[in-house]
Short mmCIF file of C-alpha atoms and ligand atoms in Angstrom, two decimals:
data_model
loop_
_atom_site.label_atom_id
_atom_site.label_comp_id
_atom_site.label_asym_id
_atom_site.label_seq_id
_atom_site.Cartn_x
_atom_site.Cartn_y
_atom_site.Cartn_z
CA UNK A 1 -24.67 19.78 6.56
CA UNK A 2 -24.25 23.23 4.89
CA UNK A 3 -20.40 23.01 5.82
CA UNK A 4 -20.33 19.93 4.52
CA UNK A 5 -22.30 21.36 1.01
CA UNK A 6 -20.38 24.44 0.86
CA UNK A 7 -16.68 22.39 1.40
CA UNK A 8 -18.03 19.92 -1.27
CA UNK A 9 -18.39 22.97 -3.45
CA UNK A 10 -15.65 24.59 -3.13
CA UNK A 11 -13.69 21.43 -3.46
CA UNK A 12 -15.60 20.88 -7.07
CA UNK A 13 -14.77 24.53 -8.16
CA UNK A 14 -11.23 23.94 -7.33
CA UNK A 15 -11.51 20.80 -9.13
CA UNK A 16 -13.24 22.58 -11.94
CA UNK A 17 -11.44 25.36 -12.17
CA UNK A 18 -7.66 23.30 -12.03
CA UNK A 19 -9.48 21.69 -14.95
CA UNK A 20 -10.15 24.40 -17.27
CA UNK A 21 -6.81 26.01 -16.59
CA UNK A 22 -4.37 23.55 -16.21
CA UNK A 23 -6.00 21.08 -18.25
CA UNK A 24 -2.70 19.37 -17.03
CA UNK A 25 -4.21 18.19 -13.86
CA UNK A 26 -7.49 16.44 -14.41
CA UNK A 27 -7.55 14.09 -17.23
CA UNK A 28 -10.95 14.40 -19.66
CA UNK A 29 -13.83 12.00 -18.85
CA UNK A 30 -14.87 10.38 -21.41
CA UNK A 31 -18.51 9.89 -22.61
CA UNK A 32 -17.94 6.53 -23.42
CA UNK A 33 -15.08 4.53 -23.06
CA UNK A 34 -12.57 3.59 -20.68
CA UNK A 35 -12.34 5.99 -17.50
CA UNK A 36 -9.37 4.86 -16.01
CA UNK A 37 -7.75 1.46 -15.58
CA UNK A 38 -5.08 0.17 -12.74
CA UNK A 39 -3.60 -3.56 -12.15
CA UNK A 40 -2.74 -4.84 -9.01
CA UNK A 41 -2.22 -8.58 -7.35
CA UNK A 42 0.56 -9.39 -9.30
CA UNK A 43 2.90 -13.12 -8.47
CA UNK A 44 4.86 -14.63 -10.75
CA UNK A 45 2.12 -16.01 -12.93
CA UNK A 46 -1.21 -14.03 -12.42
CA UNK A 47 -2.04 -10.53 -11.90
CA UNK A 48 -5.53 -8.60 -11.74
CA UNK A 49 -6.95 -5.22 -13.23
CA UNK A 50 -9.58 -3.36 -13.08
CA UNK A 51 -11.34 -0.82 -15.32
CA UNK A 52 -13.73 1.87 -14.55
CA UNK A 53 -15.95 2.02 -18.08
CA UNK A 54 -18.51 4.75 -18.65
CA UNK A 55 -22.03 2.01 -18.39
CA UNK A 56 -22.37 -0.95 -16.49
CA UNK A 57 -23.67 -3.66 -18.43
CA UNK A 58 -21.31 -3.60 -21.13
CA UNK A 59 -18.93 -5.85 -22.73
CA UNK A 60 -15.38 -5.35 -22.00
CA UNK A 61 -11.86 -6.69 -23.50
CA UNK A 62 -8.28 -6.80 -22.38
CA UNK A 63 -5.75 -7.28 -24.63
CA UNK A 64 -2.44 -8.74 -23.14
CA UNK A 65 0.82 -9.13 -24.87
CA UNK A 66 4.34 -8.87 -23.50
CA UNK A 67 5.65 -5.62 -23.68
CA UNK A 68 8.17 -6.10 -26.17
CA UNK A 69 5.84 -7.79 -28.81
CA UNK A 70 3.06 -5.63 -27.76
CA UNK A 71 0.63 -4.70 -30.77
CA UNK A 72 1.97 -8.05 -32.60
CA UNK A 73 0.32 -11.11 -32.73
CA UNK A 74 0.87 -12.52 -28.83
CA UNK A 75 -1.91 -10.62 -27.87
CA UNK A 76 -4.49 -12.52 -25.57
CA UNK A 77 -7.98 -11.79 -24.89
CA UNK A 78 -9.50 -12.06 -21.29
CA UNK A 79 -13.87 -10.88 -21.36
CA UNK A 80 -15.53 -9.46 -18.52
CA UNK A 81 -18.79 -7.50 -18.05
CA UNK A 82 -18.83 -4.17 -16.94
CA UNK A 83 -20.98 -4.21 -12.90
CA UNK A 84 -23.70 -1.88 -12.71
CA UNK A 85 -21.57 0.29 -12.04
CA UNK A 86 -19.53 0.61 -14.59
CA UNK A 87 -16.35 -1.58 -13.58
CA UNK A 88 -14.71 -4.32 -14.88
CA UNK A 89 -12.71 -6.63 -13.05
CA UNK A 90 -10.01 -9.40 -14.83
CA UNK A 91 -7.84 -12.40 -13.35
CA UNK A 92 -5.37 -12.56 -16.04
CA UNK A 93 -3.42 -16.19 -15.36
CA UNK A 94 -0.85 -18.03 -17.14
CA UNK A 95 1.84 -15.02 -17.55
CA UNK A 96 5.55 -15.72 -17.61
CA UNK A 97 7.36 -14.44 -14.49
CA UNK A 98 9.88 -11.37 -14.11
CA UNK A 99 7.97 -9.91 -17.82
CA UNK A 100 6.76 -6.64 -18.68
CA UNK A 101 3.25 -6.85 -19.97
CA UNK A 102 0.80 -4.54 -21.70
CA UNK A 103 -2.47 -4.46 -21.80
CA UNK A 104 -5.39 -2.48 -23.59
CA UNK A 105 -8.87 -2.34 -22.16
CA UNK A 106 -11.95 -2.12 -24.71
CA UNK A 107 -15.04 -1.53 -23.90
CA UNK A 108 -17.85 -2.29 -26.46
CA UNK A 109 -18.29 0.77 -28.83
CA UNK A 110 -15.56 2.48 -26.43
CA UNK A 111 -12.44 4.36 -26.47
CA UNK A 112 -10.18 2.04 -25.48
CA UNK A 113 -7.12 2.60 -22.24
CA UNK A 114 -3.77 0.99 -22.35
CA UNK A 115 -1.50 0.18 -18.89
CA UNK A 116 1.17 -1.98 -17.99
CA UNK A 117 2.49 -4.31 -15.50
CA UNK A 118 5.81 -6.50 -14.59
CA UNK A 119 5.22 -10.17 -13.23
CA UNK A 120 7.30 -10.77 -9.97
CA UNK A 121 10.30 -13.01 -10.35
CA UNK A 122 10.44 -16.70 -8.96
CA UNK A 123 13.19 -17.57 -6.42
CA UNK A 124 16.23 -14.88 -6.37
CA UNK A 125 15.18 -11.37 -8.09
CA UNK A 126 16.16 -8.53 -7.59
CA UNK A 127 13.35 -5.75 -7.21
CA UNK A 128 12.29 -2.24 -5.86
CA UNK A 129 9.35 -1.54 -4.21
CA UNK A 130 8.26 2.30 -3.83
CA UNK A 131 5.86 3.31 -0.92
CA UNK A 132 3.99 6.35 0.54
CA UNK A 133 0.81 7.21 1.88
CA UNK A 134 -1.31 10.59 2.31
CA UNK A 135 -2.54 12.77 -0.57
CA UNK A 136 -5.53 15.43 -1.36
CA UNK A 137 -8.01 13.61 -3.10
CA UNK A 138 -6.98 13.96 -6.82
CA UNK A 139 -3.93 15.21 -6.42
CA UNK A 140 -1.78 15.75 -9.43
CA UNK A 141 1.56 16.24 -7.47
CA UNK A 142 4.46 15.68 -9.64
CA UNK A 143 5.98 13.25 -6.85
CA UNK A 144 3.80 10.61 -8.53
CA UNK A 145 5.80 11.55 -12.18
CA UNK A 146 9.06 11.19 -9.53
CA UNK A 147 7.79 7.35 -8.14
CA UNK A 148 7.37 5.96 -11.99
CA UNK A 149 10.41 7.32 -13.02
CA UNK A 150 12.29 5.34 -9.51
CA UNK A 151 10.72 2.43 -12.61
CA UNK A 152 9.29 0.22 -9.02
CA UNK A 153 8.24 -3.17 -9.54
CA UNK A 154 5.37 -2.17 -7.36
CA UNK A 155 4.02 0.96 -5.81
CA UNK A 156 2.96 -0.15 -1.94
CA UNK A 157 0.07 2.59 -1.10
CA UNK A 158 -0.04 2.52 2.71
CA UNK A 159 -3.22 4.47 2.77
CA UNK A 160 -4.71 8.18 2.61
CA UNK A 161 -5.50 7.46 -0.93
CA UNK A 162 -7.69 10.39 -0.61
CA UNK A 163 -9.45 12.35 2.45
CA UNK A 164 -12.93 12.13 1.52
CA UNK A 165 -13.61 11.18 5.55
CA UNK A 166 -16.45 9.52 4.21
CA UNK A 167 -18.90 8.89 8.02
CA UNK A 168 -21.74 7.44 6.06
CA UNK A 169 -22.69 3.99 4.74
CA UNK A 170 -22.24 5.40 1.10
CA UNK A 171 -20.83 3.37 -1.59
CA UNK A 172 -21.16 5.99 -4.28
CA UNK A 173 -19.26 8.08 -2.43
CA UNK A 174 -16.22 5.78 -1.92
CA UNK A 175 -16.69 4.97 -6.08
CA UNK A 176 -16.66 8.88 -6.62
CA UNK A 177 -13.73 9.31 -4.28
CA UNK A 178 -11.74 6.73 -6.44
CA UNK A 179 -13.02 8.80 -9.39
CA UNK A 180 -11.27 11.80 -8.06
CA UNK A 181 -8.34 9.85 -7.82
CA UNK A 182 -7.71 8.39 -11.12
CA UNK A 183 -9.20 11.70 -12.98
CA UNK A 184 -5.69 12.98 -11.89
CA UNK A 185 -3.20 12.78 -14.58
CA UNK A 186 -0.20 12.39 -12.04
CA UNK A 187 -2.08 9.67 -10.75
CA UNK A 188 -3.71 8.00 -13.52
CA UNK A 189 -0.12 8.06 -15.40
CA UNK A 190 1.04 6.26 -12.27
CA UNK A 191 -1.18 3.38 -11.53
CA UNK A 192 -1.44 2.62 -15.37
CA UNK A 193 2.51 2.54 -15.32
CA UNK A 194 3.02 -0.55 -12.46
CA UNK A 195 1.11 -2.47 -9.99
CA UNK A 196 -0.31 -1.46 -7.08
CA UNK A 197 -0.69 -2.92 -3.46
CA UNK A 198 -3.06 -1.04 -1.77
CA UNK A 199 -4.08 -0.93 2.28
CA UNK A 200 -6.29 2.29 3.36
CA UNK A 201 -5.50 4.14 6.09
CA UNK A 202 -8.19 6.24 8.19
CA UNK A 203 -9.18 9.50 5.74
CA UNK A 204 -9.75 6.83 2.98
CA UNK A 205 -11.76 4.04 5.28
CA UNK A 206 -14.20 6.53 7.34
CA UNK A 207 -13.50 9.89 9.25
CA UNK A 208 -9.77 10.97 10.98
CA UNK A 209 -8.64 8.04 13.37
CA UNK A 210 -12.10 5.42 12.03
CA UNK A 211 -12.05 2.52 13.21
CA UNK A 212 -14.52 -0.73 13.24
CA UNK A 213 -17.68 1.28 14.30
CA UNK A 214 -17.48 3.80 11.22
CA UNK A 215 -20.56 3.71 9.62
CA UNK A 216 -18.89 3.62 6.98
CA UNK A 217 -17.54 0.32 7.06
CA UNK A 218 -19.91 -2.11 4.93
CA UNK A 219 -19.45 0.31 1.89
CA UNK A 220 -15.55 0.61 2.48
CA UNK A 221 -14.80 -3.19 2.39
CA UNK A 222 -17.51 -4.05 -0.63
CA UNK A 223 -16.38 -0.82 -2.84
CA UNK A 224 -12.11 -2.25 -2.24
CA UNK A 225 -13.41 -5.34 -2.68
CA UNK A 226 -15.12 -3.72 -6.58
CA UNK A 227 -12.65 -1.16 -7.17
CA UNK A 228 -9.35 -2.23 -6.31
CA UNK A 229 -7.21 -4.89 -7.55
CA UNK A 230 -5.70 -7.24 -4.58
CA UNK A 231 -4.98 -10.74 -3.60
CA UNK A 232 -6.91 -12.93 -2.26
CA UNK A 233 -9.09 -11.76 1.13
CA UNK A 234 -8.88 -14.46 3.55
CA UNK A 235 -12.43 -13.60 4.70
CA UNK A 236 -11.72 -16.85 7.46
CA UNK A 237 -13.69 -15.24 10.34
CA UNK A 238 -12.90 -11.40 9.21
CA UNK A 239 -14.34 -9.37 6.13
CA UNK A 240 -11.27 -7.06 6.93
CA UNK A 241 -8.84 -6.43 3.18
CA UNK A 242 -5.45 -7.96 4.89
CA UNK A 243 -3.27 -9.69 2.51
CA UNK A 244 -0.07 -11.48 1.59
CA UNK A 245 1.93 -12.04 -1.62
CA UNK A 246 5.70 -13.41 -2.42
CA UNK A 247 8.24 -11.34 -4.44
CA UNK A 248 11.13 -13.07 -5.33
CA UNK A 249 11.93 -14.91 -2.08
CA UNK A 250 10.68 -12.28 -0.32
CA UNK A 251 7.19 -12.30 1.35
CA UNK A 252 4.86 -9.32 1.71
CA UNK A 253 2.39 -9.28 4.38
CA UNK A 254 0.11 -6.38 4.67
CA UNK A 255 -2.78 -5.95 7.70
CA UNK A 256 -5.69 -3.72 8.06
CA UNK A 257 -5.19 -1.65 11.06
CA UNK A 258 -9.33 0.29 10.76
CA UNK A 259 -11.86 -2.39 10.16
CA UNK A 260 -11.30 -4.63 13.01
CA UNK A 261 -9.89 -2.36 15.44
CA UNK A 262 -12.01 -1.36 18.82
CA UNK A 263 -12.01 1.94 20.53
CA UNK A 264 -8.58 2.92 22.21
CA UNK A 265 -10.79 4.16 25.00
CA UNK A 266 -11.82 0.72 25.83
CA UNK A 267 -10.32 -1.05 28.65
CA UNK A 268 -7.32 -2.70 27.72
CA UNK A 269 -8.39 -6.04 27.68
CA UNK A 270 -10.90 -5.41 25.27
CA UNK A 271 -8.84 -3.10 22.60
CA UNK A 272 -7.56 -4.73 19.38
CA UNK A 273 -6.00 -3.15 16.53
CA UNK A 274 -6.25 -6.43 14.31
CA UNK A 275 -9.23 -8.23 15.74
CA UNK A 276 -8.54 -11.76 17.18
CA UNK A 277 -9.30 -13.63 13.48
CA UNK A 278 -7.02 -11.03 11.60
CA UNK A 279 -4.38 -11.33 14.55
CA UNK A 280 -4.36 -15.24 14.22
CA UNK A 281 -3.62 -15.07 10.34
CA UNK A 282 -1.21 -12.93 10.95
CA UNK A 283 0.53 -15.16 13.06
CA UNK A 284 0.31 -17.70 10.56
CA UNK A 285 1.30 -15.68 7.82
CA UNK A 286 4.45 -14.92 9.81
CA UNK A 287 5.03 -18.73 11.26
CA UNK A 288 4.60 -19.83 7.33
CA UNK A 289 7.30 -17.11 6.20
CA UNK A 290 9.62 -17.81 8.70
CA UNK A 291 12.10 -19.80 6.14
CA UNK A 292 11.74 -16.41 3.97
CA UNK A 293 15.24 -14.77 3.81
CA UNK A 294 13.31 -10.99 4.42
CA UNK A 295 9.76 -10.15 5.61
CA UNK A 296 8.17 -7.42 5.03
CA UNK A 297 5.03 -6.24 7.06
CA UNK A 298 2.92 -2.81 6.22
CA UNK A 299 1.62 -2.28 8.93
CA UNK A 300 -0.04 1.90 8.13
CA UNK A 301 -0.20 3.51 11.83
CA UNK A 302 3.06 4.11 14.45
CA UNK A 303 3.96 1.09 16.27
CA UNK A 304 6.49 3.07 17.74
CA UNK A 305 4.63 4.92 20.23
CA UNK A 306 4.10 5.20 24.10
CA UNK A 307 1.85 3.18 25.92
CA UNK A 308 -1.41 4.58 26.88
CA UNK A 309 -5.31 5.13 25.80
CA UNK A 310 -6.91 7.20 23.09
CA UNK A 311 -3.95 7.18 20.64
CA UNK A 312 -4.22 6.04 16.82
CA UNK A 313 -1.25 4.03 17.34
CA UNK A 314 0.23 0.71 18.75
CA UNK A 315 0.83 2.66 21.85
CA UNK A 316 -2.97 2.03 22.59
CA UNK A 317 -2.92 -1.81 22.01
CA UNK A 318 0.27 -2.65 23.69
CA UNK A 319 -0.56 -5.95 24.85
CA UNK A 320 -1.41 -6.89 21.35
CA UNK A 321 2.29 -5.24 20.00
CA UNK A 322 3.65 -7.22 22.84
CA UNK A 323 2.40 -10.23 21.54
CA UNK A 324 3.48 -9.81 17.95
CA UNK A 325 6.53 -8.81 18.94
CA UNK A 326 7.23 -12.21 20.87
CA UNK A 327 5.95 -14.27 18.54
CA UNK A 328 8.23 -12.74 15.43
CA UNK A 329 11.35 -13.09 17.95
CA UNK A 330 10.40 -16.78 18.38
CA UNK A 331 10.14 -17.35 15.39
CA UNK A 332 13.51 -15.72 14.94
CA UNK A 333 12.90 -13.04 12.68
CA UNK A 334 13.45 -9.91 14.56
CA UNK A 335 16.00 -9.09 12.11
CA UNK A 336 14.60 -10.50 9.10
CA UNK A 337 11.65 -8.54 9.12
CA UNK A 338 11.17 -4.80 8.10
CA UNK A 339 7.75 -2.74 8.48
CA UNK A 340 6.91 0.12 6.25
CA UNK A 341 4.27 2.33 7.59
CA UNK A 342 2.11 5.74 6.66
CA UNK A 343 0.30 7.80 8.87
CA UNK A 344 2.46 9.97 9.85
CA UNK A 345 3.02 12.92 7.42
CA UNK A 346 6.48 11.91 7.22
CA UNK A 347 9.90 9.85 6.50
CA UNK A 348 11.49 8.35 9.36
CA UNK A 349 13.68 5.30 10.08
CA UNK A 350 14.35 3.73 13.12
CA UNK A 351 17.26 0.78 12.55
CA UNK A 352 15.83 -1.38 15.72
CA UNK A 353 17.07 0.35 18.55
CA UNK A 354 13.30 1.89 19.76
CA UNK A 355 11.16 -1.13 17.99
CA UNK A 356 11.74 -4.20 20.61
CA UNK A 357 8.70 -4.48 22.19
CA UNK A 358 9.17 -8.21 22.98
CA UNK A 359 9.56 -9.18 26.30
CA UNK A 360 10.40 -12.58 25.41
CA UNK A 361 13.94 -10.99 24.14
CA UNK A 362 16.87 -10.05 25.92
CA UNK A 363 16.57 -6.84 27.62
CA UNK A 364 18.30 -4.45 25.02
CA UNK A 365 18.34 -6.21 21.98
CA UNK A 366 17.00 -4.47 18.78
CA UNK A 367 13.78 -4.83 17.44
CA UNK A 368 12.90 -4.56 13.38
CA UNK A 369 13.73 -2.26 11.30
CA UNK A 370 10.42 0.27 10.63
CA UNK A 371 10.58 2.78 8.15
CA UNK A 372 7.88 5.42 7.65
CA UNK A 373 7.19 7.04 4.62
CA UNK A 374 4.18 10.10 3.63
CA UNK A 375 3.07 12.55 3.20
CA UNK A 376 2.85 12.10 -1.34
CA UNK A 377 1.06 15.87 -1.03
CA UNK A 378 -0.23 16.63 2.15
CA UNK A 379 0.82 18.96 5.40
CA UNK A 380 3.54 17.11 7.12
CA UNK A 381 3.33 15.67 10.81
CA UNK A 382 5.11 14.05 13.15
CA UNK A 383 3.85 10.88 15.38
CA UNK A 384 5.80 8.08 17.35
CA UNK A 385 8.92 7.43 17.94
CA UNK A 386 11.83 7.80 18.75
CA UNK A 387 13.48 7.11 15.01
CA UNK A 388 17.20 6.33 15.67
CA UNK A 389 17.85 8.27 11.66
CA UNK A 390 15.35 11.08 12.87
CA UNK A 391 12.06 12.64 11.01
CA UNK A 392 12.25 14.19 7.26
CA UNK A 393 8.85 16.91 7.07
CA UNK A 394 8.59 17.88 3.80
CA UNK A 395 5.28 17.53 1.42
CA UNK A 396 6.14 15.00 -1.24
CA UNK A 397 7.85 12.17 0.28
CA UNK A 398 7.93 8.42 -0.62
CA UNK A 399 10.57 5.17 0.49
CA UNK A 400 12.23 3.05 -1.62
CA UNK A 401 12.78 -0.90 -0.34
CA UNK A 402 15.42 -2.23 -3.21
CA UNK A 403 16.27 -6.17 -2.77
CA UNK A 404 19.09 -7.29 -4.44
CA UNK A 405 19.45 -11.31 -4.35
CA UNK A 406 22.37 -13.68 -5.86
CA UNK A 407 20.28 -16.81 -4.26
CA UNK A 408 22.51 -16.96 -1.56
CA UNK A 409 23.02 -13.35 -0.19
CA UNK A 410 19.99 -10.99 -0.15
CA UNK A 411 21.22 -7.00 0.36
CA UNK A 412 18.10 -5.04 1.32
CA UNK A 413 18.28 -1.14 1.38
CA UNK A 414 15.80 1.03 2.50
CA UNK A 415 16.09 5.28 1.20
CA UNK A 416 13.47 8.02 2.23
CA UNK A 417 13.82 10.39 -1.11
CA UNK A 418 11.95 13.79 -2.17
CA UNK A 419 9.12 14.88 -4.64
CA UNK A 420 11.72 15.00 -7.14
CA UNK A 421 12.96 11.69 -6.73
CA UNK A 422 15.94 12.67 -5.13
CA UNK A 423 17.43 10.70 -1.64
CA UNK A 424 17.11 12.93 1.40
CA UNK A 425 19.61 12.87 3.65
CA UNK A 426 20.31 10.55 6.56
CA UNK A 427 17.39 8.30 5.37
CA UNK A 428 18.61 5.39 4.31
CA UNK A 429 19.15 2.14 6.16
CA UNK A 430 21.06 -1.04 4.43
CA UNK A 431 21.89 -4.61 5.00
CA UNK A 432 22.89 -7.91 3.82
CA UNK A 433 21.03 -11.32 4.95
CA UNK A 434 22.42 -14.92 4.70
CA UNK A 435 21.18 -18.31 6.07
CA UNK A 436 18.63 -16.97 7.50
CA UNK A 437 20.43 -13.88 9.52
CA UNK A 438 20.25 -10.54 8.38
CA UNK A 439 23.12 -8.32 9.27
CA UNK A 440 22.84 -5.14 11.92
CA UNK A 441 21.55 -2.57 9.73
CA UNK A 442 24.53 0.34 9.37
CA UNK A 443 23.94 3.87 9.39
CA UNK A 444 25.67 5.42 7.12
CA UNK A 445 27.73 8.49 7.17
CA UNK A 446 25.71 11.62 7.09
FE1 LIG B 20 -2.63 10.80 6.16
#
C-alpha cells in the first residue's frame, strides 16, 4: 500500500510538475465546462460521442453540421444529460456517408468543446485506418500529432490506453485513468480530430497479463460501456466489449482477448481466450463476412506464438487458435483476412508464412497476414513469432492499413511507420484482391 501511495505520488508530481512547466502537455481543466470530448462508432449513417462535463446532472448540447458549412445554419441539435458522473453520451443518426462532420458540445452554463468526425463510405471507398497500442497514462508523445497528420479515417486503439493496472473493483479509478488520458494535449488533439475504435488490452483492463478473474472486471466493462464510444455490445451470453463494424466493403471485427479468458495454467481443455459465447459470435461474425472482399480482425495479444502453458498469448489456447484457424480456411478466407494486433512493444509483419495454424489446410500453405503495431510511448518488447518482415523496437510506433477500392479490385497495404510519421523500413506488406481472392502479399525490396 505505501508503494502503491508513494508511486501514485510521484506519478501526480510528475503530472503536476509537466503541467506547470510545459503547460504544453496537460491541457487546463476546466471548472465548468466541457472536459474533454471523443466520437467513436462511426458507419455510414450514425456515429456516437461522448463528453466528459465538469457536474453530472446537467444539460448538455451537440451541435452537428458538416464540416464545410460548419458554424452556418445546417447545424443540428442532439440533448443528453450529463450521468452522475459527469458524462454525456449521444447517438447522432441520420448523417450522410463518406462526410466530414463537426460538432460542438455545450454544456448548460459551460465552456463549450468542438471535435470532428468522417462518416464511413458505402460500397467501394477508399480509406486508411491508423493503429497502435501501449502508452504511459497521459502521455503527450508527439506520435499522436504524427497519427492525425497520416489524416486516418479511424484511429484503431488495440489497447494499453494507459497502465493504471487497476486490481480493484474501482470505477473511479478507471474514470480517473481516462481523465489522465484526455488531459493530454497530444491526446486530446487526437481523439477530438477522428474516430476511435477502441479494444483494451491488459494494463488498461486489470493488472499485467488480467484476465477474467481480475477483480477488476465489473468496473472495467460498466466504465467502457460509460466512457467510451463503440458499437453495439452483443451482450448474447457475454458482457465482454467485442464488436464489429463495415467500412466501405470492408468488415472490421474486433474481440476481447481479457474478460472472458481463463487461466493459461488451466488444463487445456478448460483454457479459453474468447470464452465459448464470444468464440461462437465470432464465428458468426466471420461466416456472415465471408462475401466481404477483406476482413480485418484485431485481435490485441500474439497469435503467433509456441504452444504451451502460462503464456499471454495464443500459444496457451492452441486448440482454440486451431479452431479459428479452420473455420476461416473453410470459409475460404485465409487470404482475405488480415489481423492487427498490440501487445507487443513493437512493429512486426509476418506475410502468412508462420500464421497457418489450421490443420484443416494443406500442410504448408500460408496463413493470414498479422501485423503488429506498439509501443505509441512505451519501452519496446519483443513477443511471438517468427515475423517473415522481422521486428521494428523503437518507442513511438503505429501501422497504417490503407484500402484502396475501384468496386471491382480492392489493393490493401499495410506500413509500420515512426513517431514522426515516417515509414520504417522493411515494414510494409501490399496486395490486390478480386472475386473474392486476394493476391500473395509481396515483400518488397528492402
Ligand atoms: Fe502494452
Amino acid at each position: 500500500m505505501v508503494t502503491r501511495l508513494t508511486r501514485a505520488a510521484a506519478a501526480l508530481s510528475v503530472l503536476l510538475v509537466a503541467g506547470l512547466t510545459a503547460g504544453a502537455l496537460t491541457a487546463p481543466q476546466p471548472a465548468s465546462g466541457v472536459r474533454w470530448v471523443w466520437s467513436g462508432g462511426v458507419t455510414a449513417h450514425s456515429a456516437a460521442v461522448r463528453a466528459r462535463v465538469a457536474r453530472g446532472g446537467i444539460p448538455v448540447r451537440l451541435l452537428l453540421s458538416p464540416a464545410e458549412a460548419a458554424g452556418a445554419t445546417r447545424e443540428r441539435p442532439f440533448e443528453s444529460v450529463s450521468d452522475p458522473n459527469g458524462m454525456a453520451a449521444f447517438g447522432l443518426t441520420g448523417l450522410e456517408p463518406a462526410t466530414a462532420y463537426e460538432y460542438r458540445v455545450e454544456p448548460q452554463g459551460g465552456a463549450p468543446m468542438r471535435g470532428r468526425f468522417r462518416t464511413f463510405g458505402e460500397g467501394p471507398w477508399n480509406f486508411r485506418i491508423a493503429f497502435s497500442a501501449c502508452a504511459d497514462t497521459g502521455s503527450a508523445s508527439t506520435v499522436f500529432d504524427a497519427i492525425r497528420d497520416a489524416r486516418p479515417d479511424l484511429f484503431i486503439h488495440m489497447g494499453d490506453i494507459h497502465y493504471e493496472d487497476i486490481g480493484r473493483n474501482d470505477a473511479g479509478r478507471f474514470r480517473s485513468a481516462f481523465d489522465a488520458v484526455m488531459a493530454s494535449l497530444t491526446q486530446g488533439r487526437l481523439y477530438r480530430s477522428l474516430p476511435i475504435a477502441y479494444m483494451w488490452d491488459d494494463h488498461d483492463f486489470g493488472p499485467n497479463g488480467a484476465d477474467s478473474s481480475s477483480a477488476s472486471r465489473p468496473a472495467a466493462l460498466a466504465v467502457y460501456r460509460e466512457f467510451v464510444p463503440h458499437y453495439p455490445l452483443t451482450g448474447a451470453g457475454s458482457p465482454g466489449i467485442h464488436q464489429a463494424f463495415t467500412m466501405g466493403r470492408v468488415r472490421v471485427i474486433m474481440t476481447d482477448q481479457r474478460s472472458q479468458r481463463t487461466s493459461s495454467w488451466r488444463t487445456p481443455a478448460d483454457r479459453t481466450m474468447l470464452g465459448a459465447a464470444q468464440l461462437q459470435w465470432l464465428k458468426d461474425e466471420l461466416t456472415a463476412a465471408s462475401e466481404a472482399p477483406l476482413v480485418v480482425w484485431v485481435n490485441t495479444v500474439p497469435w503467433i506464438a509456441a504452444q504451451g502453458p502460462g503464456s499471454d498469448n495464443w500459444g496457451s489456447y492452441a486448440h482454440e487458435r486451431e479452431a479459428i484457424a479452420n473455420h476461416i480456411e473453410r470459409l475460404g478466407l485465409t487470404r482475405r483476412l488480415v489481423m492487427l494486433s498490440g501487445d507487443a512493444h513493437m512493429v512486426a509483419i509476418d506475410d502468412g508464412t508462420h500464421s497457418n495454424y489450421a490443420t484443416d489446410a494443406r500442410p504448408g500453405s500460408r496463413g493470414f497476414v498479422v501485423m503488429h503495431a506498439a509501443p505509441l510511448d512505451r519501452r519496446t518488447s519483443m513477443k511471438g513469432g517468427p515475423y517473415s518482415h522481422g521486428v521494428s523496437r523503437q518507442r513511438g510506433q503505429f501501422g497504417l492499413l490503407d484500402v484502396a477500392d475501384d468496386g471491382r479490385n480492392l489493393k490493401v497495404e499495410l506500413s509500420g511507420r515512426d513517431r514522426a510519421g515516417a515509414p520504417i523500413k522493411g515494414m510494409r506488406v501490399a496486395f490486390s484482391c478480386e472475386w473474392l481472392e486476394c493476391g500473395l502479399p509481396f515483400r518488397p525490396a528492402k
